[in-house]
Every structure is written in structure tokens, then in C-alpha cells.
mmCIF file of C-alpha atoms and ligand atoms in Angstrom:
data_model
loop_
_atom_site.group_PDB
_atom_site.id
_atom_site.type_symbol
_atom_site.label_atom_id
_atom_site.label_comp_id
_atom_site.label_asym_id
_atom_site.label_seq_id
_atom_site.Cartn_x
_atom_site.Cartn_y
_atom_site.Cartn_z
ATOM 1 C CA MET A 254 -18.229 13.260 41.429
ATOM 2 C CA LYS A 255 -18.791 16.859 42.330
ATOM 3 C CA LYS A 256 -20.762 19.465 40.507
ATOM 4 C CA PHE A 257 -19.591 23.010 40.182
ATOM 5 C CA LYS A 258 -21.057 26.154 38.790
ATOM 6 C CA CYS A 259 -18.926 28.878 37.302
ATOM 7 C CA LEU A 260 -19.537 32.204 38.994
ATOM 8 C CA HIS A 261 -18.477 34.014 35.872
ATOM 9 C CA CYS A 262 -20.492 32.468 33.044
ATOM 10 C CA GLY A 263 -22.855 30.248 35.014
ATOM 11 C CA HIS A 264 -21.657 27.091 33.292
ATOM 12 C CA VAL A 265 -22.281 23.955 35.364
ATOM 13 C CA PHE A 266 -19.754 21.168 35.112
ATOM 14 C CA GLU A 267 -18.766 18.025 36.978
ATOM 15 C CA VAL A 268 -15.377 16.867 38.133
ATOM 16 C CA GLU A 269 -14.314 13.541 39.600
ATOM 17 C CA SER A 270 -11.941 15.110 42.086
ATOM 18 C CA ILE A 271 -11.028 18.604 43.081
ATOM 19 C CA SER A 272 -7.646 19.671 41.879
ATOM 20 C CA PRO A 273 -5.728 22.830 42.784
ATOM 21 C CA GLY A 274 -6.082 24.070 39.235
ATOM 22 C CA LEU A 275 -9.815 23.536 39.046
ATOM 23 C CA LYS A 276 -11.480 25.998 36.760
ATOM 24 C CA CYS A 277 -14.431 26.412 34.468
ATOM 25 C CA PRO A 278 -13.880 24.384 31.276
ATOM 26 C CA LYS A 279 -15.848 26.923 29.317
ATOM 27 C CA CYS A 280 -14.353 30.287 30.226
ATOM 28 C CA LEU A 281 -11.408 29.043 32.333
ATOM 29 C CA ASN A 282 -12.486 31.179 35.261
ATOM 30 C CA ARG A 283 -11.201 29.935 38.607
ATOM 31 C CA PHE A 284 -14.112 31.218 40.655
ATOM 32 C CA VAL A 285 -16.465 28.278 40.825
ATOM 33 C CA GLU A 286 -19.190 27.357 43.273
ATOM 34 C CA LEU A 287 -19.807 23.880 44.642
ATOM 35 C CA VAL A 288 -23.435 23.039 43.954
ATOM 36 C CA GLU A 289 -23.385 19.288 44.569
ATOM 37 C CA GLY A 290 -21.071 16.916 46.368
ATOM 38 C CA GLU A 291 -19.150 16.721 49.588
ATOM 39 C CA PRO A 292 -17.019 19.640 50.688
ATOM 40 C CA ILE A 293 -13.296 19.206 50.969
ATOM 41 C CA LYS A 294 -12.367 17.861 54.377
ATOM 42 C CA GLY A 295 -10.190 19.997 56.575
ATOM 43 C CA LYS A 296 -11.056 23.147 54.721
ATOM 44 C CA SER A 297 -13.302 25.893 55.942
ATOM 45 C CA TRP A 298 -16.442 26.172 53.889
ATOM 46 C CA SER A 299 -18.137 28.973 55.745
ATOM 47 C CA SER A 300 -19.318 30.426 52.490
ATOM 48 C CA LYS A 301 -21.118 28.699 49.681
ATOM 49 C CA SER A 302 -18.784 30.308 47.266
ATOM 50 C CA PHE A 303 -15.081 29.776 47.173
ATOM 51 C CA SER A 304 -12.155 30.358 44.960
ATOM 52 C CA VAL A 305 -9.579 27.780 44.114
ATOM 53 C CA PRO A 306 -6.112 29.089 44.829
ATOM 54 C CA LYS A 307 -3.699 28.984 41.961
ATOM 55 C CA ILE A 308 -0.604 26.978 42.683
ATOM 56 C CA LYS A 309 2.406 28.087 40.753
HETATM 57 ZN ZN1 LIG B 820 -17.203 29.852 33.195
#
């Protein structure tokens, strides 16, 4: 379980696993910040904030 905070509306929500289409359930913004939980392995997390790329 990982906890994210929406950078747009500040809504905090939890997800069981990170998916490519992860977004805020409230405002559907894709810019969310990881506030609790382990970072994704193999991915650079130099910044606290990150954006989830949209896969078409
Ligand atoms: Zn939001």
C-alpha cells in the first residue's frame, strides 16, 4: 500500500500498486506525490515529486 498526495488539489489517497495510469481519484490530475511507501525500483527518484507518464 502506498500513499499519494495530489499536487493539484492536495487530496491524499492510497493505492495498492502503482499503475501507469495512476492519478488523483478526486480531480483526476496525474501529478501526484509519494508521501508514504517504497519507491519504485529501478526508477530514479531524485525528486520527491514525480509525474506518472501517460501511456497511450
Ligand atoms: Zn487531485
